[in-house]
PDB file of C-alpha atoms in Angstrom:
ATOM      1  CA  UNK H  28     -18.926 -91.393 -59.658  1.00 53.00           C
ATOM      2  CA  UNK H  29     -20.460 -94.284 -58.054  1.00 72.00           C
ATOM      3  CA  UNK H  30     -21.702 -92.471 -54.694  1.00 91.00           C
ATOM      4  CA  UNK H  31     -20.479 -92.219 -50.983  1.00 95.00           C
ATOM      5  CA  UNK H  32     -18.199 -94.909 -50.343  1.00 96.00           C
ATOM      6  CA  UNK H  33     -17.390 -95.747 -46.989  1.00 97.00           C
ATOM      7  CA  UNK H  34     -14.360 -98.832 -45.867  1.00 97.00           C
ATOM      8  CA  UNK H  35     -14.303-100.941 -44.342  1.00 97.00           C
ATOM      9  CA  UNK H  36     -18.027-102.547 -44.206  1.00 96.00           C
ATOM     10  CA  UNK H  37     -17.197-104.442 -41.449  1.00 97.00           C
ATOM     11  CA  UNK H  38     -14.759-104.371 -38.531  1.00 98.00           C
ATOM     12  CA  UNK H  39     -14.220-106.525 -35.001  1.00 98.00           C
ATOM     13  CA  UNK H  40     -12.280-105.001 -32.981  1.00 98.00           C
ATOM     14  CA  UNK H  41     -11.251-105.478 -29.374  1.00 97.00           C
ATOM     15  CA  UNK H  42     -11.802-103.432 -26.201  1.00 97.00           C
ATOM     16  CA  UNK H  43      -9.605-100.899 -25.662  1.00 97.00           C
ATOM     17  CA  UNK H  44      -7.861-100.801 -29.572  1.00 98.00           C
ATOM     18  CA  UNK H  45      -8.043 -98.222 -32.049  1.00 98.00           C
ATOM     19  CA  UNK H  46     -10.043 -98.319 -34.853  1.00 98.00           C
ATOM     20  CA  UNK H  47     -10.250 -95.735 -38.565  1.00 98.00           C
ATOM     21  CA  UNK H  48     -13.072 -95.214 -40.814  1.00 98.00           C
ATOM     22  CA  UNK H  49     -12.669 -94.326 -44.221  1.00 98.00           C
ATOM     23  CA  UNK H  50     -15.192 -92.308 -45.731  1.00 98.00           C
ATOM     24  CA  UNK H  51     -14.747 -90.897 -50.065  1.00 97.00           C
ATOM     25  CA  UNK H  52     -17.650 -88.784 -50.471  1.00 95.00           C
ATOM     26  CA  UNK H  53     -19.331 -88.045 -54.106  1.00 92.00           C
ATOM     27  CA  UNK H  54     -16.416 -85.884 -55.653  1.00 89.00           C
ATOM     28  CA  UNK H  55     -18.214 -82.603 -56.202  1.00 84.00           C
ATOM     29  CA  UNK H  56     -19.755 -82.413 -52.735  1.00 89.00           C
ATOM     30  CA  UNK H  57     -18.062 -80.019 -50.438  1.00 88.00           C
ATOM     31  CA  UNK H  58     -19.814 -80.861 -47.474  1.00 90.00           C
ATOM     32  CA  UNK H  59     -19.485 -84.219 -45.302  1.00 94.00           C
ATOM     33  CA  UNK H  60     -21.409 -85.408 -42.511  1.00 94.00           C
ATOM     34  CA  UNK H  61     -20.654 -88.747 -39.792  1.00 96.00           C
ATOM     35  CA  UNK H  62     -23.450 -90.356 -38.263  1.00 96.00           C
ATOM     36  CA  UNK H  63     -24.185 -93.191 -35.498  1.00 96.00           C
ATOM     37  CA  UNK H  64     -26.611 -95.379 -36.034  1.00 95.00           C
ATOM     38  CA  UNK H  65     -27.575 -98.744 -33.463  1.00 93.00           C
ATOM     39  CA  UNK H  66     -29.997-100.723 -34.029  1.00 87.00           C
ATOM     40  CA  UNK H  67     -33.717 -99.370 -34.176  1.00 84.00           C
ATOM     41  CA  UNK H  68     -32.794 -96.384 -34.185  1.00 89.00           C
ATOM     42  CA  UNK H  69     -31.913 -93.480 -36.207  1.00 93.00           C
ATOM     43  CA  UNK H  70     -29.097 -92.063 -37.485  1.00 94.00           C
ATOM     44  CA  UNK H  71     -27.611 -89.403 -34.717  1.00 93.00           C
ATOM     45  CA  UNK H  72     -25.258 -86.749 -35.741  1.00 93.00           C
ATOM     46  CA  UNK H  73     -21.589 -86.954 -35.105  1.00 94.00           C
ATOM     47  CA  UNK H  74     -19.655 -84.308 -36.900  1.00 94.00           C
ATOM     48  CA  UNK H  75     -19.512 -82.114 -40.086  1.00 90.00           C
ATOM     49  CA  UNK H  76     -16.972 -81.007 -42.337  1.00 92.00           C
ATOM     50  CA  UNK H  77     -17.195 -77.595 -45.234  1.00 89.00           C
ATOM     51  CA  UNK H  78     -14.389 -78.703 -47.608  1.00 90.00           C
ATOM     52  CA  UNK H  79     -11.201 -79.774 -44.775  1.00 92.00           C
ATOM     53  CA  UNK H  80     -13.564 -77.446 -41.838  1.00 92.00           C
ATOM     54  CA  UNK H  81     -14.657 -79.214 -38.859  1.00 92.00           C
ATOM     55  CA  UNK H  82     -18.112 -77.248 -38.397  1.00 88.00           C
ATOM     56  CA  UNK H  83     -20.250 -78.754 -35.717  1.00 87.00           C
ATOM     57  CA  UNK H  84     -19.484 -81.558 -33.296  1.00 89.00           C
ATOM     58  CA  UNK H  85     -22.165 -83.607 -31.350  1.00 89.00           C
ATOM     59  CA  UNK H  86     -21.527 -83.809 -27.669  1.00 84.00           C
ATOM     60  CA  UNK H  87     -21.803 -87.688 -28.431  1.00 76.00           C
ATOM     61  CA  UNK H  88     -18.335 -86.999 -29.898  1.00 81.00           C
ATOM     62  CA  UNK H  89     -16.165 -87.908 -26.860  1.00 87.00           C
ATOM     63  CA  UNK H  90     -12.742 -87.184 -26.892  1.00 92.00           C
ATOM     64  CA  UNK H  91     -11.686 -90.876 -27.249  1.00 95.00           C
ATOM     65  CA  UNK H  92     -13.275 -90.123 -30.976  1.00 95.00           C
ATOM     66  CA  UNK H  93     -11.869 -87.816 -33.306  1.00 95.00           C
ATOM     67  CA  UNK H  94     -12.083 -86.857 -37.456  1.00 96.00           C
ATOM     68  CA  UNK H  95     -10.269 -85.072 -40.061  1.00 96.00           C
ATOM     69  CA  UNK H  96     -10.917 -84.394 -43.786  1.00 96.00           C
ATOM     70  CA  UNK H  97      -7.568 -83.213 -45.103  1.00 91.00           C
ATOM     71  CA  UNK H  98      -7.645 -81.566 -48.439  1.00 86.00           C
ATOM     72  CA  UNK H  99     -11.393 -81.288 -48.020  1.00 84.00           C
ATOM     73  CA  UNK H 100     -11.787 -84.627 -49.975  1.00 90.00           C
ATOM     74  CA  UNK H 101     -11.492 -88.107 -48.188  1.00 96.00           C
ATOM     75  CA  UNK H 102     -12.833 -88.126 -44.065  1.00 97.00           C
ATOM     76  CA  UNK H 103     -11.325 -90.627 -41.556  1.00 97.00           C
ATOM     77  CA  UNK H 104     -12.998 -90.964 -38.463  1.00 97.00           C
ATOM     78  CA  UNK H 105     -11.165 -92.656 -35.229  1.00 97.00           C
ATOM     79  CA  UNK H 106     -11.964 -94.255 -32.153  1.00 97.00           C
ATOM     80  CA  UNK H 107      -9.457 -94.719 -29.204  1.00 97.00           C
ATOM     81  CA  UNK H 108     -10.045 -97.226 -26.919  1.00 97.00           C
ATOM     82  CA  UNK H 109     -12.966 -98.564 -27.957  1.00 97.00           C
ATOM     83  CA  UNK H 110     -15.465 -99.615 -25.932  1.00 96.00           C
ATOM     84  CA  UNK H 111     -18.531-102.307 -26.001  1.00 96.00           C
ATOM     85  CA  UNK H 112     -20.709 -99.202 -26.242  1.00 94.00           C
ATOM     86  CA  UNK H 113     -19.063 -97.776 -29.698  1.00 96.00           C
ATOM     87  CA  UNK H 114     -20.438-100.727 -31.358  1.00 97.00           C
ATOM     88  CA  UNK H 115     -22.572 -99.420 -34.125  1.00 96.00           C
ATOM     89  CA  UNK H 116     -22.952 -98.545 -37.798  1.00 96.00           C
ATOM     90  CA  UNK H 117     -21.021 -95.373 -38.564  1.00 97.00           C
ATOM     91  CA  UNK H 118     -22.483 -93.581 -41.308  1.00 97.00           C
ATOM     92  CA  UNK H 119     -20.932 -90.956 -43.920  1.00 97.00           C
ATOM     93  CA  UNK H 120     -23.025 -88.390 -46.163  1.00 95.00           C
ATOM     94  CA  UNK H 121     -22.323 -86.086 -48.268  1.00 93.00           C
ATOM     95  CA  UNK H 122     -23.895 -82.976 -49.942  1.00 89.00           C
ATOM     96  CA  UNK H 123     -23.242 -80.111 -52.289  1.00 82.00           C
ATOM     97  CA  UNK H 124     -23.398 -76.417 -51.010  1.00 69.00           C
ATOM     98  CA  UNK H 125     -25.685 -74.748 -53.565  1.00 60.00           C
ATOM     99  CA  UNK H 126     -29.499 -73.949 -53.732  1.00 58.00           C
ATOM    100  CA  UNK H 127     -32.645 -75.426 -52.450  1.00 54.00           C
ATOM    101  CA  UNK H 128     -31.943 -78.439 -55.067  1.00 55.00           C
ATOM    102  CA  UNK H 129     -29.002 -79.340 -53.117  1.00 59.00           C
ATOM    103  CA  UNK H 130     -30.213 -79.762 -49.757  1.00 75.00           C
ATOM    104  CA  UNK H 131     -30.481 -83.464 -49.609  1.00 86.00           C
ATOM    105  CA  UNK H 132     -27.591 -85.919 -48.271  1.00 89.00           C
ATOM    106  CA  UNK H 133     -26.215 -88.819 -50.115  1.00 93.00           C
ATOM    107  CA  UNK H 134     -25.306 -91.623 -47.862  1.00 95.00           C
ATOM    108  CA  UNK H 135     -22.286 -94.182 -47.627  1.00 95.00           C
ATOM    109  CA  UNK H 136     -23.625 -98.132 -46.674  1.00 94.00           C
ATOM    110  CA  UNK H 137     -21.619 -97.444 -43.341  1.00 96.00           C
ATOM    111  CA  UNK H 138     -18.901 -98.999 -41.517  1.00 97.00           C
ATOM    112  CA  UNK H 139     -20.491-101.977 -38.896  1.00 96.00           C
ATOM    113  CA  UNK H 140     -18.507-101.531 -35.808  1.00 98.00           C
ATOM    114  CA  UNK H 141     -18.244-104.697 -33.494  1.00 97.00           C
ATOM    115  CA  UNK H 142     -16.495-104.089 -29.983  1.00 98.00           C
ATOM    116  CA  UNK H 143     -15.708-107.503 -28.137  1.00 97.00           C
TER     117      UNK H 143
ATOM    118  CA  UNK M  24     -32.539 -77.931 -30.975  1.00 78.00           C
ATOM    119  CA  UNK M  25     -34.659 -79.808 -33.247  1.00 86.00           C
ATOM    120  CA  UNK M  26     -36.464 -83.416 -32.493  1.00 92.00           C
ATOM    121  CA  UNK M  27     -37.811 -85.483 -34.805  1.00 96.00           C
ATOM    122  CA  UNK M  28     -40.813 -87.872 -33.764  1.00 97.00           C
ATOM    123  CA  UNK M  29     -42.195 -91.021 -35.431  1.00 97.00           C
ATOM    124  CA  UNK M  30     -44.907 -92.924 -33.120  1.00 96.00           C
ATOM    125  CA  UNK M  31     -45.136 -95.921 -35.577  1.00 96.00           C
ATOM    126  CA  UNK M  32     -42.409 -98.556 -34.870  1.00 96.00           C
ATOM    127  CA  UNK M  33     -43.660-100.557 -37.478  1.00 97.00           C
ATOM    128  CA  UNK M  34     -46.540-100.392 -39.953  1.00 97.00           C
ATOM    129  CA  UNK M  35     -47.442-103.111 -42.527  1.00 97.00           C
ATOM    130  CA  UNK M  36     -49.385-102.719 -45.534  1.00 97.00           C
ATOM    131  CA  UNK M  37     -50.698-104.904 -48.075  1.00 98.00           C
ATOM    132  CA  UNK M  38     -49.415-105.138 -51.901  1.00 97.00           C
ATOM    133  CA  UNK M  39     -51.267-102.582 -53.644  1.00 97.00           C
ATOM    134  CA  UNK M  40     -52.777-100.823 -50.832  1.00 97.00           C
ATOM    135  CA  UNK M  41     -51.926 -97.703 -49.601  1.00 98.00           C
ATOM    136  CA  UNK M  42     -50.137 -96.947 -46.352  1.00 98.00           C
ATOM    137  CA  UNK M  43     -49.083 -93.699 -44.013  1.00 98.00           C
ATOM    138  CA  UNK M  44     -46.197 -93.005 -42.004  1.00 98.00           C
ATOM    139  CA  UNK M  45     -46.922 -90.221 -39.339  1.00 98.00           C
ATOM    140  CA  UNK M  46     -44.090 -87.843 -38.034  1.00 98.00           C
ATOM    141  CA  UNK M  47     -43.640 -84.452 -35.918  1.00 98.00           C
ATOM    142  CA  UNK M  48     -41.403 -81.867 -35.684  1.00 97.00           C
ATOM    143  CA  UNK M  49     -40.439 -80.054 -33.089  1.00 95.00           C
ATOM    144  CA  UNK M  50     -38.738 -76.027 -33.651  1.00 91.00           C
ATOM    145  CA  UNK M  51     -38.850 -72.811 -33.312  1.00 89.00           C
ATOM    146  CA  UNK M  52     -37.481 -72.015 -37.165  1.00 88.00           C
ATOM    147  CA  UNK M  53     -39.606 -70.596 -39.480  1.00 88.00           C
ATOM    148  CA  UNK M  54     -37.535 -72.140 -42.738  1.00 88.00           C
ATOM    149  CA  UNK M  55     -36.449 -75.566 -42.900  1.00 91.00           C
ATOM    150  CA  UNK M  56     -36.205 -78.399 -44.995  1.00 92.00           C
ATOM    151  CA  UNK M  57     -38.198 -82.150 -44.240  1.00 95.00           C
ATOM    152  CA  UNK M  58     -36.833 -85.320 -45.651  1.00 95.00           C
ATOM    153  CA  UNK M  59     -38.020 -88.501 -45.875  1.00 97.00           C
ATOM    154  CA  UNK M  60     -35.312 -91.437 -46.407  1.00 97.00           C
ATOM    155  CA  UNK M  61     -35.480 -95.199 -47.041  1.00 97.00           C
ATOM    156  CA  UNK M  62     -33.089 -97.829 -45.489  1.00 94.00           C
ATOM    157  CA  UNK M  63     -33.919-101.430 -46.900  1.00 92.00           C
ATOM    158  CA  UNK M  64     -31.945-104.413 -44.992  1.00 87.00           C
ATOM    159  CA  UNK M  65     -28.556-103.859 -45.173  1.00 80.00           C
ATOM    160  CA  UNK M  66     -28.670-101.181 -48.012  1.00 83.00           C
ATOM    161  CA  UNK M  67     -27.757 -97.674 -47.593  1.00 89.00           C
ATOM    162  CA  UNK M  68     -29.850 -94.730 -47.335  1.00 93.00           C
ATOM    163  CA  UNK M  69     -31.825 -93.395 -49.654  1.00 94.00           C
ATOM    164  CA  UNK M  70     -33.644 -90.126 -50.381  1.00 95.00           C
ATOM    165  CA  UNK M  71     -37.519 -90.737 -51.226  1.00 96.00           C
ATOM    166  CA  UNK M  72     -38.783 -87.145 -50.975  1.00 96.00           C
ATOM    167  CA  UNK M  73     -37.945 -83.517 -49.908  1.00 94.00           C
ATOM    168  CA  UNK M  74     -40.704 -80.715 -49.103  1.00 94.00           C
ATOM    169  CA  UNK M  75     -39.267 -77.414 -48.487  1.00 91.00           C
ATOM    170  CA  UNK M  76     -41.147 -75.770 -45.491  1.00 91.00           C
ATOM    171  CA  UNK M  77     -41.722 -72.017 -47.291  1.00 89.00           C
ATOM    172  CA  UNK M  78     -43.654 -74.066 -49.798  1.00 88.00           C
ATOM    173  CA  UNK M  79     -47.493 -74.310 -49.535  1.00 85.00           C
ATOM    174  CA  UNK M  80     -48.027 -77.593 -51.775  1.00 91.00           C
ATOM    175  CA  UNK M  81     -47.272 -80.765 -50.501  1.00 94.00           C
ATOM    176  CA  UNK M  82     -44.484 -82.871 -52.732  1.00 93.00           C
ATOM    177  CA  UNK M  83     -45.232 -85.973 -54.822  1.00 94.00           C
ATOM    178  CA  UNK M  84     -42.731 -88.298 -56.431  1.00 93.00           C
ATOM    179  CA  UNK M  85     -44.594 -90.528 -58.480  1.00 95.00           C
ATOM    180  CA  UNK M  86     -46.545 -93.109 -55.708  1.00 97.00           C
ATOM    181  CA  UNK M  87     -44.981 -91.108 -52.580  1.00 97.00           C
ATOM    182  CA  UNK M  88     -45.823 -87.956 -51.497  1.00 97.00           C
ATOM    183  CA  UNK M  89     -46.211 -85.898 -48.283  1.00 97.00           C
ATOM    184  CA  UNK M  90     -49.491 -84.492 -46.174  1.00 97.00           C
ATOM    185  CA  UNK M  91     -46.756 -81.144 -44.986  1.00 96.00           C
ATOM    186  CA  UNK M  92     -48.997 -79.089 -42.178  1.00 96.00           C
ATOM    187  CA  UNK M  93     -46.612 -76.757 -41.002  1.00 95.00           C
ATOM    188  CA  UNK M  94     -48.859 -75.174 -38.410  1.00 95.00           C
ATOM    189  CA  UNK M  95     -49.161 -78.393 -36.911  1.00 96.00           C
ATOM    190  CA  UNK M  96     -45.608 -79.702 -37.228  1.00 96.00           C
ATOM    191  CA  UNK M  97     -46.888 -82.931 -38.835  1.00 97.00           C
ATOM    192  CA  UNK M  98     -45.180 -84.426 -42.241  1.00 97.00           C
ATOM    193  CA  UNK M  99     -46.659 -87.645 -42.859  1.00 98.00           C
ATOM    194  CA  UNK M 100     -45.513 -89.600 -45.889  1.00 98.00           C
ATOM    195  CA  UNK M 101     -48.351 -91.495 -47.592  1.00 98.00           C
ATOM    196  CA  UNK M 102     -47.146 -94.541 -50.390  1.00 98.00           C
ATOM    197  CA  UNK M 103     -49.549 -95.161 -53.410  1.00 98.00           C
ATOM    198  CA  UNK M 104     -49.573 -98.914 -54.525  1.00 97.00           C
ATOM    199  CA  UNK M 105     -47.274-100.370 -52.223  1.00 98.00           C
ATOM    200  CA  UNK M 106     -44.742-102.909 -53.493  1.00 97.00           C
ATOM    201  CA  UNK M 107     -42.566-105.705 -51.997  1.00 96.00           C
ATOM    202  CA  UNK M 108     -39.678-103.381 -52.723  1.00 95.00           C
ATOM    203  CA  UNK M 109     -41.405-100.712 -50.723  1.00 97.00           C
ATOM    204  CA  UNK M 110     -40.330-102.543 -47.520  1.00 97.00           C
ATOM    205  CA  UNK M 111     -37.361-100.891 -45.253  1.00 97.00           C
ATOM    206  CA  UNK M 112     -36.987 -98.247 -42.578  1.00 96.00           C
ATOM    207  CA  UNK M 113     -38.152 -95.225 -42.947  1.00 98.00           C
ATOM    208  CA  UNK M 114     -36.740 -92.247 -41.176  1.00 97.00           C
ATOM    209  CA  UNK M 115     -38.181 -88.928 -41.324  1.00 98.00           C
ATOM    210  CA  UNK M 116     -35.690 -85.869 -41.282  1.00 96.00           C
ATOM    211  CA  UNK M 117     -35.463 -82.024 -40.371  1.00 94.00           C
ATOM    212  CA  UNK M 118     -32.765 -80.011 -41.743  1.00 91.00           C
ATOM    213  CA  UNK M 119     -32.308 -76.069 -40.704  1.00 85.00           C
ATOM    214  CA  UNK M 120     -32.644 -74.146 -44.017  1.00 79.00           C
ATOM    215  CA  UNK M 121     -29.437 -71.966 -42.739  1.00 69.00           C
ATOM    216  CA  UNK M 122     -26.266 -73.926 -45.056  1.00 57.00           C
ATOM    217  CA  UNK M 123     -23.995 -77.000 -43.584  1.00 56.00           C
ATOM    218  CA  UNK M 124     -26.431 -77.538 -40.953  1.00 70.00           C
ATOM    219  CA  UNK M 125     -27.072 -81.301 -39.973  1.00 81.00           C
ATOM    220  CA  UNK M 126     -29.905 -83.435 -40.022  1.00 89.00           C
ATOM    221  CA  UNK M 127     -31.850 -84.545 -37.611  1.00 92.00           C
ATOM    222  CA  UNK M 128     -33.842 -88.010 -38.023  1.00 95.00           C
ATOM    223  CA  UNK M 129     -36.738 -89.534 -36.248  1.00 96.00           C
ATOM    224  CA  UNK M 130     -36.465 -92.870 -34.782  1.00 96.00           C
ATOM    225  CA  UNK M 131     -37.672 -94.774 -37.826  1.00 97.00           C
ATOM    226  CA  UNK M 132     -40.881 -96.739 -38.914  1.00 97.00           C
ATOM    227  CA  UNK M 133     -39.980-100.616 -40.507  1.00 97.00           C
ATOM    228  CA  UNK M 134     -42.326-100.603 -42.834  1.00 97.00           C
ATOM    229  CA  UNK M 135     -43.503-104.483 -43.861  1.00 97.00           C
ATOM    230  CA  UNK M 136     -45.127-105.401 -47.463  1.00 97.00           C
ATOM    231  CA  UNK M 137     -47.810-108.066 -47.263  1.00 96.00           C
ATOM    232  CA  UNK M 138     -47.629-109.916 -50.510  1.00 94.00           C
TER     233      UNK M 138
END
């Protein structure tokens, strides 16, 4: 297993199209977490999954954005409509439900999201 | 809800020397977990340590470790013989100790190694 592995790296995109994100998270790990990162700053907190669960959603989730994790394995995570402000690294994570030990997240490199 | 506050944008350090990176918490939880992760340019995010707040001694991991005062909300990470590689972001995090719950990061330090 070679980590969290997030596709593409890199995408331009247009105002106003749709764009996916791809996240594979490390196999055993049942739990997956999306992130928003822009420049400077830190990562803020999308949206969670347990296994194919949506747990938690950030208000910063609009409804133009929306994820799934069928099958509790793979995430995609979609924008509608994108807009100049989406433009941002999205970041995946991933952890493993278990005891203290297992409290840390593993993190994709992230999907660079250019809006033009 | 949780906040997460680091009041160094950026910190430099020399080779060799050692450096600290302040952050605060903010909540009203008694049992959490504290993070502190590393983001070099254009690399992904990495773990560098983990205290666990019901624990008294403060966590080392080899030339890191963490000053943890849980009274005063502080978790400073101090780094032991910095190298070039040590340079990056560093972004402190505060995780609820209840299961699935998400993290919460500070707004980063870029730490820059002097050679």
């Amino acid at each position: 297993d070679t980590g969290v592995s997030q596709d593409p790296r890199h995408k331009i995109t247009k105002r106003g199209q749709n764009v996916t994100f791809r996240c594979d998270p490390i196999s055993e790990h049942n739990r997956l977490y999306w992130y928003r990162q822009t420049l400077g700053q830190g990562p803020e907190f999308l949206t969670y999954f347990q296994n194919e669960a949506q747990l938690e959603k950030s208000r910063l989730l609009s409804d133009r954005f929306s994820a799934e994790r069928p099958k509790g394995s793979f995430s995609t995570l979609e924008i509608q409509r994108t807009e100049q402000g989406d433009s941002a690294m999205y970041l995946c994570a991933s952890s493993q439900r278990g005891g203290a030990e297992n409290t840390e997240a593993f993190f994709g490199q992230g999907t660079r999201l250019t809006v033009v | 809800a949780q906040t997460v506050t680091q009041s160094q944008p950026e910190m430099s350090v020399q080779e060799a020397e050692t450096v600290t990176l302040s952050c605060t918490y903010d909540t009203s939880e008694s049992d959490y977990y504290l993070f502190w992760y590393k983001q070099p340019p254009s690399r992904q995010m990495i773990l560098v340590i983990r205290q666990e707040a019901y624990k008294q001694q403060n966590a080392t991991e080899n030339r890191f470790s963490v000053n943890f005062q849980k009274a005063a909300k502080s978790f400073s990470l101090k780094i032991s013989d910095s190298q070039l590689g040590d340079a990056a972001m560093y972004f402190c995090a505060y995780r609820s100790y209840g299961y699935g719950q998400n993290f919460v990061f500070g707004p980063g330090t870029r730490l820059s190694v002097l050679p």
